[in-house]
Protein backbone atom coordinates (compact mmCIF):
# COMPACT_ATOMS: atom_id res chain seq x y z
CA UNK A 1 0.00 0.00 0.00
CA UNK A 2 1.20 3.49 -0.86
CA UNK A 3 2.15 5.93 1.87
CA UNK A 4 2.92 9.62 1.70
CA UNK A 5 6.60 8.61 1.90
CA UNK A 6 6.44 6.16 -1.01
CA UNK A 7 4.14 8.30 -3.17
CA UNK A 8 6.98 10.26 -4.85
CA UNK A 9 8.21 6.96 -6.35
CA UNK A 10 4.69 6.26 -7.64
CA UNK A 11 4.57 9.69 -9.29
CA UNK A 12 8.03 9.13 -10.80
CA UNK A 13 6.65 5.96 -12.40
CA UNK A 14 3.50 7.77 -13.59
CA UNK A 15 4.90 10.90 -15.17
CA UNK A 16 2.40 11.21 -18.00
CA UNK A 17 -1.11 11.93 -16.83
CA UNK A 18 -4.33 12.72 -18.68
CA UNK A 19 -6.08 15.62 -16.94
CA UNK A 20 -9.67 15.57 -15.75
CA UNK A 21 -11.88 17.15 -18.41
CA UNK A 22 -15.59 17.54 -17.71
CA UNK A 23 -17.67 16.14 -20.56
CA UNK A 24 -14.60 14.53 -22.14
CA UNK A 25 -12.57 12.06 -20.04
CA UNK A 26 -15.02 9.18 -20.00
CA UNK A 27 -13.89 5.51 -19.90
CA UNK A 28 -13.44 5.41 -23.69
CA UNK A 29 -11.23 8.49 -23.82
CA UNK A 30 -9.21 7.10 -20.91
CA UNK A 31 -8.84 3.68 -22.56
CA UNK A 32 -7.48 5.24 -25.76
CA UNK A 33 -5.09 7.46 -23.78
CA UNK A 34 -3.80 4.50 -21.81
CA UNK A 35 -3.33 2.39 -24.94
CA UNK A 36 -1.01 5.14 -26.18
CA UNK A 37 0.98 5.24 -22.95
CA UNK A 38 -0.76 7.58 -20.49
CA UNK A 39 0.34 6.32 -17.06
CA UNK A 40 -2.79 7.55 -15.31
CA UNK A 41 -6.01 9.17 -16.49
CA UNK A 42 -8.59 11.13 -14.55
CA UNK A 43 -12.37 10.81 -14.69
CA UNK A 44 -14.44 13.91 -15.28
CA UNK A 45 -14.76 16.02 -12.14
CA UNK A 46 -17.47 14.81 -9.78
CA UNK A 47 -19.63 16.99 -7.56
CA UNK A 48 -19.24 15.94 -3.93
CA UNK A 49 -22.70 17.32 -3.24
CA UNK A 50 -24.24 15.48 -6.21
CA UNK A 51 -22.63 12.26 -5.02
CA UNK A 52 -23.93 12.82 -1.50
CA UNK A 53 -27.48 12.95 -2.91
CA UNK A 54 -26.78 9.57 -4.55
CA UNK A 55 -27.46 11.29 -7.85
CA UNK A 56 -27.32 8.52 -10.47
CA UNK A 57 -25.83 10.74 -13.16
CA UNK A 58 -23.07 11.79 -10.77
CA UNK A 59 -22.29 8.16 -9.90
CA UNK A 60 -22.16 7.32 -13.61
CA UNK A 61 -19.12 9.61 -13.85
CA UNK A 62 -17.28 7.10 -11.67
CA UNK A 63 -17.84 4.17 -14.01
CA UNK A 64 -14.61 2.39 -14.86
CA UNK A 65 -14.03 0.73 -18.23
CA UNK A 66 -13.24 -3.00 -18.61
CA UNK A 67 -9.60 -2.40 -19.54
CA UNK A 68 -8.81 0.17 -16.87
CA UNK A 69 -6.51 -0.88 -14.07
CA UNK A 70 -6.63 2.41 -12.18
CA UNK A 71 -8.15 5.86 -12.41
CA UNK A 72 -7.84 9.22 -10.74
CA UNK A 73 -11.02 10.76 -9.35
CA UNK A 74 -11.49 14.48 -8.86
CA UNK A 75 -14.08 15.87 -6.47
CA UNK A 76 -15.34 19.43 -6.40
CA UNK A 77 -17.14 21.11 -3.54
CA UNK A 78 -16.47 23.39 -0.59
CA UNK A 79 -17.75 21.60 2.49
CA UNK A 80 -14.93 19.70 4.24
CA UNK A 81 -17.34 17.19 5.85
CA UNK A 82 -19.13 16.42 2.57
CA UNK A 83 -15.84 16.06 0.70
CA UNK A 84 -14.49 13.72 3.39
CA UNK A 85 -17.66 11.59 3.30
CA UNK A 86 -17.63 11.44 -0.48
CA UNK A 87 -13.93 10.58 -0.54
CA UNK A 88 -14.89 7.55 1.57
CA UNK A 89 -17.74 6.78 -0.82
CA UNK A 90 -15.38 6.91 -3.80
CA UNK A 91 -13.00 4.51 -2.05
CA UNK A 92 -15.90 2.12 -1.40
CA UNK A 93 -17.16 2.34 -4.98
CA UNK A 94 -13.83 1.96 -6.76
CA UNK A 95 -11.73 -0.13 -4.39
CA UNK A 96 -8.31 -1.02 -5.80
CA UNK A 97 -9.05 0.76 -9.08
CA UNK A 98 -8.76 4.11 -7.34
CA UNK A 99 -5.27 5.65 -7.63
CA UNK A 100 -5.83 9.11 -6.15
CA UNK A 101 -8.54 11.49 -5.03
CA UNK A 102 -7.92 15.00 -6.24
CA UNK A 103 -9.68 18.13 -5.02
CA UNK A 104 -10.57 20.66 -7.70
CA UNK A 105 -9.26 24.11 -6.77
CA UNK A 106 -8.87 25.39 -10.30
CA UNK A 107 -12.16 25.30 -12.18
CA UNK A 108 -12.88 28.88 -13.34
CA UNK A 109 -16.39 28.19 -14.72
CA UNK A 110 -18.88 30.73 -13.36
CA UNK A 111 -21.44 28.18 -12.29
CA UNK A 112 -18.79 26.39 -10.22
CA UNK A 113 -16.74 29.19 -8.67
CA UNK A 114 -19.67 31.45 -7.79
CA UNK A 115 -20.89 28.62 -5.52
CA UNK A 116 -17.55 28.63 -3.70
CA UNK A 117 -16.24 25.50 -5.47
CA UNK A 118 -13.27 25.01 -7.82
CA UNK A 119 -11.03 28.05 -8.18
CA UNK A 120 -13.00 29.98 -5.51
CA UNK A 121 -11.07 27.90 -2.97
CA UNK A 122 -7.92 29.75 -3.99
CA UNK A 123 -9.50 32.86 -2.41
CA UNK A 124 -9.96 31.02 0.89
CA UNK A 125 -6.75 29.14 1.76
CA UNK A 126 -8.03 28.28 5.26
CA UNK A 127 -11.03 26.48 3.83
CA UNK A 128 -8.91 24.86 1.10
CA UNK A 129 -6.57 23.50 3.78
CA UNK A 130 -9.46 22.24 5.90
CA UNK A 131 -10.86 20.39 2.90
CA UNK A 132 -7.58 18.65 2.19
CA UNK A 133 -7.10 17.84 5.85
CA UNK A 134 -10.58 16.34 6.16
CA UNK A 135 -10.19 14.25 3.00
CA UNK A 136 -6.69 13.05 3.87
CA UNK A 137 -7.90 11.98 7.32
CA UNK A 138 -10.93 10.21 5.89
CA UNK A 139 -9.18 7.89 3.43
CA UNK A 140 -5.95 5.96 3.11
CA UNK A 141 -5.54 6.66 -0.62
CA UNK A 142 -3.46 9.61 -1.83
CA UNK A 143 -5.25 12.97 -1.65
CA UNK A 144 -4.02 15.64 -4.03
CA UNK A 145 -5.21 19.07 -5.17
CA UNK A 146 -5.22 20.79 -8.55
CA UNK A 147 -4.89 24.55 -8.53
CA UNK A 148 -4.22 27.47 -10.80
CA UNK A 149 -1.62 30.23 -10.45
CA UNK A 150 -4.09 32.23 -8.40
CA UNK A 151 -7.67 33.41 -8.64
CA UNK A 152 -7.33 37.05 -9.72
CA UNK A 153 -5.49 37.98 -12.89
CA UNK A 154 -1.85 38.75 -12.07
CA UNK A 155 -2.16 37.51 -8.51
CA UNK A 156 0.03 34.55 -7.71
CA UNK A 157 -1.08 32.73 -4.61
CA UNK A 158 -0.26 29.16 -5.66
CA UNK A 159 3.11 28.83 -3.86
CA UNK A 160 1.64 29.97 -0.52
CA UNK A 161 -1.47 27.83 -0.94
CA UNK A 162 0.74 24.87 -1.89
CA UNK A 163 2.60 25.17 1.41
CA UNK A 164 -0.68 25.28 3.30
CA UNK A 165 -1.99 22.21 1.49
CA UNK A 166 1.22 20.28 2.04
CA UNK A 167 0.93 20.99 5.79
CA UNK A 168 -2.74 19.97 5.64
CA UNK A 169 -1.78 16.53 4.34
CA UNK A 170 -1.80 16.72 0.51
CA UNK A 171 0.29 13.98 -1.10
CA UNK A 172 0.97 15.92 -4.32
CA UNK A 173 -0.21 19.05 -6.14
CA UNK A 174 -1.01 19.85 -9.74
CA UNK A 175 -0.44 23.42 -10.91
CA UNK A 176 -1.96 24.94 -14.05
CA UNK A 177 0.01 28.07 -14.88
CA UNK A 178 -2.92 30.43 -15.48
CA UNK A 179 -5.09 32.36 -13.05
CA UNK A 180 -8.80 31.59 -12.83
CA UNK A 181 -9.68 35.01 -14.22
CA UNK A 182 -7.44 34.30 -17.19
CA UNK A 183 -9.56 31.21 -17.98
CA UNK A 184 -7.64 29.81 -20.98
CA UNK A 185 -6.29 33.10 -22.37
CA UNK A 186 -2.63 33.71 -22.97
CA UNK A 187 0.19 31.26 -22.46
CA UNK A 188 0.47 29.24 -19.26
CA UNK A 189 3.16 30.63 -16.95
CA UNK A 190 5.43 27.70 -16.20
CA UNK A 191 7.39 29.90 -13.75
CA UNK A 192 4.70 29.37 -11.13
CA UNK A 193 5.11 25.60 -11.44
CA UNK A 194 8.81 26.05 -10.63
CA UNK A 195 7.97 28.33 -7.69
CA UNK A 196 5.49 25.80 -6.26
CA UNK A 197 8.07 23.06 -6.71
CA UNK A 198 10.53 25.18 -4.70
CA UNK A 199 7.93 25.84 -2.03
CA UNK A 200 7.00 22.25 -1.16
CA UNK A 201 8.64 18.87 -0.81
CA UNK A 202 5.71 16.75 -2.08
CA UNK A 203 5.54 15.92 -5.83
CA UNK A 204 4.34 18.65 -8.18
CA UNK A 205 2.59 17.87 -11.45
CA UNK A 206 2.93 20.58 -14.09
CA UNK A 207 -0.01 21.48 -16.31
CA UNK A 208 -0.76 23.95 -19.07
CA UNK A 209 0.19 24.00 -22.74
CA UNK A 210 1.93 20.63 -22.93
CA UNK A 211 1.14 19.63 -26.50
CA UNK A 212 3.81 17.08 -27.47
CA UNK A 213 6.98 15.33 -26.36
CA UNK A 214 9.16 18.41 -26.79
CA UNK A 215 6.92 20.67 -24.67
CA UNK A 216 6.64 17.97 -21.98
CA UNK A 217 10.42 17.73 -21.75
CA UNK A 218 10.76 21.50 -21.74
CA UNK A 219 8.27 21.83 -18.89
CA UNK A 220 10.12 19.27 -16.77
CA UNK A 221 13.49 20.87 -17.53
CA UNK A 222 12.30 24.41 -16.85
CA UNK A 223 10.23 23.77 -13.74
CA UNK A 224 11.64 20.64 -12.12
CA UNK A 225 8.09 19.24 -11.95
CA UNK A 226 7.78 15.53 -11.24
CA UNK A 227 5.12 14.71 -13.84
CA UNK A 228 3.14 16.40 -16.59
CA UNK A 229 -0.62 16.54 -17.02
CA UNK A 230 -2.15 16.94 -20.46
CA UNK A 231 -5.68 18.09 -21.27
CA UNK A 232 -6.57 19.79 -24.56
CA UNK A 233 -3.78 18.26 -26.61
CA UNK A 234 -5.33 14.84 -25.97
CA UNK A 235 -8.62 15.78 -27.63
CA UNK A 236 -8.89 13.70 -30.80
CA UNK A 237 -5.22 12.93 -30.31
CA UNK A 238 -4.46 10.01 -27.99
CA UNK A 239 -1.11 9.71 -29.80
CA UNK A 240 0.16 12.71 -27.82
CA UNK A 241 0.80 10.27 -24.96
CA UNK A 242 3.04 8.04 -27.09
CA UNK A 243 4.98 11.10 -28.19
CA UNK A 244 5.42 12.37 -24.62
CA UNK A 245 6.36 8.92 -23.29
CA UNK A 246 9.01 8.54 -25.99
CA UNK A 247 10.42 12.03 -25.35
CA UNK A 248 10.66 11.45 -21.60
CA UNK A 249 12.35 8.09 -22.19
CA UNK A 250 14.82 9.73 -24.59
CA UNK A 251 13.51 7.50 -27.39
CA UNK A 252 12.88 8.66 -30.96
CA UNK A 253 9.49 10.24 -31.56
CA UNK A 254 6.93 7.77 -32.94
CA UNK A 255 5.48 8.49 -36.36
CA UNK A 256 2.52 10.80 -36.17
CA UNK A 257 -0.62 8.93 -37.22
CA UNK A 258 -1.46 8.93 -40.91
CA UNK A 259 -4.89 10.37 -41.87
CA UNK A 260 -6.36 6.88 -42.30
CA UNK A 261 -5.09 5.84 -38.90
CA UNK A 262 -6.72 8.88 -37.32
CA UNK A 263 -10.03 8.26 -38.97
CA UNK A 264 -9.85 4.56 -38.02
CA UNK A 265 -9.36 5.65 -34.43
CA UNK A 266 -12.40 7.93 -34.69
CA UNK A 267 -14.43 4.92 -35.90
CA UNK A 268 -13.17 2.80 -33.02
CA UNK A 269 -13.92 5.63 -30.59
CA UNK A 270 -17.52 5.75 -31.82
CA UNK A 271 -17.89 1.95 -31.50
CA UNK A 272 -16.38 1.92 -28.00
CA UNK A 273 -18.77 4.67 -26.90
CA UNK A 274 -21.69 2.76 -28.35
CA UNK A 275 -20.66 -0.50 -26.69
CA UNK A 276 -20.18 1.28 -23.38
CA UNK A 277 -23.58 2.93 -23.50
CA UNK A 278 -25.58 3.53 -26.70
CA UNK A 279 -26.66 6.95 -25.40
CA UNK A 280 -23.01 7.94 -24.99
CA UNK A 281 -22.72 8.11 -28.78
CA UNK A 282 -23.82 11.78 -28.56
CA UNK A 283 -20.34 12.41 -27.15
CA UNK A 284 -18.91 11.48 -30.55
CA UNK A 285 -19.98 14.84 -32.02
CA UNK A 286 -17.21 16.85 -30.45
CA UNK A 287 -14.78 13.93 -30.53
CA UNK A 288 -15.31 13.57 -34.29
CA UNK A 289 -14.58 17.22 -34.95
CA UNK A 290 -11.34 16.91 -32.96
CA UNK A 291 -10.26 13.83 -34.94
CA UNK A 292 -10.92 15.74 -38.17
CA UNK A 293 -8.65 18.64 -37.27
CA UNK A 294 -5.96 18.98 -39.91
CA UNK A 295 -7.32 16.23 -42.16
CA UNK A 296 -7.69 17.06 -45.85
CA UNK A 297 -11.33 17.99 -46.40
CA UNK A 298 -11.78 18.46 -42.63
CA UNK A 299 -14.71 20.87 -42.80
CA UNK A 300 -16.77 18.65 -45.15
CA UNK A 301 -15.96 15.61 -43.02
CA UNK A 302 -16.87 17.50 -39.85
CA UNK A 303 -20.19 18.61 -41.35
CA UNK A 304 -21.09 15.04 -42.33
CA UNK A 305 -20.03 13.64 -38.94
CA UNK A 306 -22.07 16.31 -37.19
CA UNK A 307 -25.20 14.99 -38.83
CA UNK A 308 -24.60 11.41 -37.61
CA UNK A 309 -27.04 10.05 -35.09
CA UNK A 310 -26.70 6.26 -35.11
CA UNK A 311 -23.61 4.07 -35.11
CA UNK A 312 -24.50 3.05 -38.69
CA UNK A 313 -24.45 6.73 -39.68
CA UNK A 314 -20.92 7.01 -38.30
CA UNK A 315 -19.81 3.87 -40.16
CA UNK A 316 -21.24 5.16 -43.45
CA UNK A 317 -19.68 8.61 -43.12
CA UNK A 318 -16.33 7.23 -42.02
CA UNK A 319 -16.36 4.77 -44.97
CA UNK A 320 -16.87 7.77 -47.25
CA UNK A 321 -14.06 9.76 -45.60
CA UNK A 322 -11.72 6.77 -45.99
CA UNK A 323 -12.68 6.40 -49.67
CA UNK A 324 -11.98 10.09 -50.17
CA UNK A 325 -8.58 9.88 -48.46
CA UNK A 326 -7.63 6.90 -50.65
CA UNK A 327 -8.91 8.65 -53.78
CA UNK A 328 -6.65 11.64 -53.14
CA UNK A 329 -3.72 9.36 -52.28
CA UNK A 330 -3.56 10.38 -48.61
CA UNK A 331 -3.83 6.94 -47.06
CA UNK A 332 -0.19 6.63 -46.08
CA UNK A 333 0.77 10.28 -45.67
CA UNK A 334 1.84 11.28 -42.22
C1 LIG B 1 -13.18 20.62 -21.89
C2 LIG B 1 -12.37 20.81 -20.64
C3 LIG B 1 -12.84 20.33 -19.45
C4 LIG B 1 -12.09 20.49 -18.28
N1 LIG B 1 -12.54 19.96 -17.10
C5 LIG B 1 -11.76 20.01 -15.99
C6 LIG B 1 -12.13 19.34 -14.79
O1 LIG B 1 -13.16 18.66 -14.71
N2 LIG B 1 -11.29 19.44 -13.73
C7 LIG B 1 -10.12 20.16 -13.77
O2 LIG B 1 -9.39 20.22 -12.78
N3 LIG B 1 -9.75 20.78 -14.89
C8 LIG B 1 -10.52 20.71 -16.00
N4 LIG B 1 -10.09 21.30 -17.16
C9 LIG B 1 -8.77 21.97 -17.17
C10 LIG B 1 -7.68 20.99 -17.60
O3 LIG B 1 -7.60 19.89 -16.73
C11 LIG B 1 -6.31 21.69 -17.66
O4 LIG B 1 -5.99 22.16 -16.38
C12 LIG B 1 -6.27 22.86 -18.64
O5 LIG B 1 -6.97 22.56 -19.83
C13 LIG B 1 -4.82 23.23 -19.00
O6 LIG B 1 -4.16 22.12 -19.55
P1 LIG B 1 -3.89 21.98 -21.14
O7 LIG B 1 -3.11 23.19 -21.58
O8 LIG B 1 -3.11 20.70 -21.26
O9 LIG B 1 -5.23 21.94 -21.80
C14 LIG B 1 -10.84 21.17 -18.32
C15 LIG B 1 -10.37 21.66 -19.54
C16 LIG B 1 -11.12 21.48 -20.70
C17 LIG B 1 -10.56 22.01 -22.00
Short mmCIF file of N, CA and C in Angstrom, two decimals, residues 23-24 26-29 44 60 63 269-288 308-311 314:
data_model
loop_
_atom_site.label_atom_id
_atom_site.label_comp_id
_atom_site.label_asym_id
_atom_site.label_seq_id
_atom_site.Cartn_x
_atom_site.Cartn_y
_atom_site.Cartn_z
N UNK A 23 -17.03 16.38 -19.27
CA UNK A 23 -17.67 16.14 -20.56
C UNK A 23 -16.78 15.43 -21.55
N UNK A 24 -15.55 15.10 -21.17
CA UNK A 24 -14.60 14.53 -22.14
C UNK A 24 -13.95 13.22 -21.67
N UNK A 26 -14.22 10.34 -20.36
CA UNK A 26 -15.02 9.18 -20.00
C UNK A 26 -14.17 7.91 -20.16
N UNK A 27 -14.72 6.72 -19.83
CA UNK A 27 -13.89 5.51 -19.90
C UNK A 27 -13.28 5.26 -21.28
N UNK A 28 -13.97 5.66 -22.33
CA UNK A 28 -13.44 5.41 -23.69
C UNK A 28 -12.21 6.29 -23.96
N UNK A 29 -12.36 7.56 -23.65
CA UNK A 29 -11.23 8.49 -23.82
C UNK A 29 -10.03 8.02 -22.99
N UNK A 44 -13.92 12.55 -15.31
CA UNK A 44 -14.44 13.91 -15.28
C UNK A 44 -14.66 14.31 -13.82
N UNK A 60 -22.57 7.83 -12.30
CA UNK A 60 -22.16 7.32 -13.61
C UNK A 60 -20.78 7.83 -14.00
N UNK A 63 -17.89 5.50 -13.38
CA UNK A 63 -17.84 4.17 -14.01
C UNK A 63 -16.45 3.93 -14.61
N UNK A 269 -13.42 4.83 -31.71
CA UNK A 269 -13.92 5.63 -30.59
C UNK A 269 -15.46 5.58 -30.56
N UNK A 270 -16.05 5.77 -31.74
CA UNK A 270 -17.52 5.75 -31.82
C UNK A 270 -18.05 4.38 -31.38
N UNK A 271 -17.42 3.30 -31.86
CA UNK A 271 -17.89 1.95 -31.50
C UNK A 271 -17.72 1.68 -30.00
N UNK A 272 -16.59 2.14 -29.44
CA UNK A 272 -16.38 1.92 -28.00
C UNK A 272 -17.42 2.68 -27.18
N UNK A 273 -17.74 3.90 -27.61
CA UNK A 273 -18.77 4.67 -26.90
C UNK A 273 -20.10 3.94 -26.96
N UNK A 274 -20.41 3.44 -28.15
CA UNK A 274 -21.69 2.76 -28.35
C UNK A 274 -21.79 1.48 -27.52
N UNK A 275 -20.67 0.74 -27.49
CA UNK A 275 -20.66 -0.50 -26.69
C UNK A 275 -20.76 -0.20 -25.20
N UNK A 276 -20.14 0.91 -24.80
CA UNK A 276 -20.18 1.28 -23.38
C UNK A 276 -21.61 1.63 -23.00
N UNK A 277 -22.24 2.44 -23.83
CA UNK A 277 -23.58 2.93 -23.50
C UNK A 277 -24.14 3.60 -24.76
N UNK A 278 -25.10 2.97 -25.42
CA UNK A 278 -25.58 3.53 -26.70
C UNK A 278 -25.85 5.04 -26.64
N UNK A 279 -26.37 5.52 -25.50
CA UNK A 279 -26.66 6.95 -25.40
C UNK A 279 -25.39 7.81 -25.41
N UNK A 280 -24.27 7.18 -25.05
CA UNK A 280 -23.01 7.94 -24.99
C UNK A 280 -22.51 8.33 -26.38
N UNK A 281 -23.14 7.79 -27.41
CA UNK A 281 -22.72 8.11 -28.78
C UNK A 281 -22.84 9.61 -29.06
N UNK A 282 -23.71 10.32 -28.34
CA UNK A 282 -23.82 11.78 -28.56
C UNK A 282 -22.48 12.46 -28.29
N UNK A 283 -21.65 11.84 -27.45
CA UNK A 283 -20.34 12.41 -27.15
C UNK A 283 -19.42 12.40 -28.36
N UNK A 284 -19.78 11.61 -29.37
CA UNK A 284 -18.91 11.48 -30.55
C UNK A 284 -18.89 12.75 -31.38
N UNK A 285 -19.93 13.59 -31.24
CA UNK A 285 -19.98 14.84 -32.02
C UNK A 285 -18.69 15.64 -31.87
N UNK A 286 -18.40 16.00 -30.60
CA UNK A 286 -17.21 16.85 -30.45
C UNK A 286 -15.94 16.04 -30.67
N UNK A 287 -15.97 14.76 -30.29
CA UNK A 287 -14.78 13.93 -30.53
C UNK A 287 -14.47 13.89 -32.02
N UNK A 288 -15.52 13.70 -32.84
CA UNK A 288 -15.31 13.57 -34.29
C UNK A 288 -14.68 14.83 -34.85
N UNK A 308 -24.42 12.83 -37.98
CA UNK A 308 -24.60 11.41 -37.61
C UNK A 308 -25.40 11.29 -36.32
N UNK A 309 -26.26 10.30 -36.30
CA UNK A 309 -27.04 10.05 -35.09
C UNK A 309 -26.77 8.62 -34.59
N UNK A 310 -26.85 7.65 -35.51
CA UNK A 310 -26.70 6.26 -35.11
C UNK A 310 -25.28 5.78 -35.40
N UNK A 311 -24.94 4.63 -34.86
CA UNK A 311 -23.61 4.07 -35.11
C UNK A 311 -23.46 3.72 -36.61
N UNK A 314 -22.36 6.77 -38.43
CA UNK A 314 -20.92 7.01 -38.30
C UNK A 314 -20.14 6.09 -39.24
#
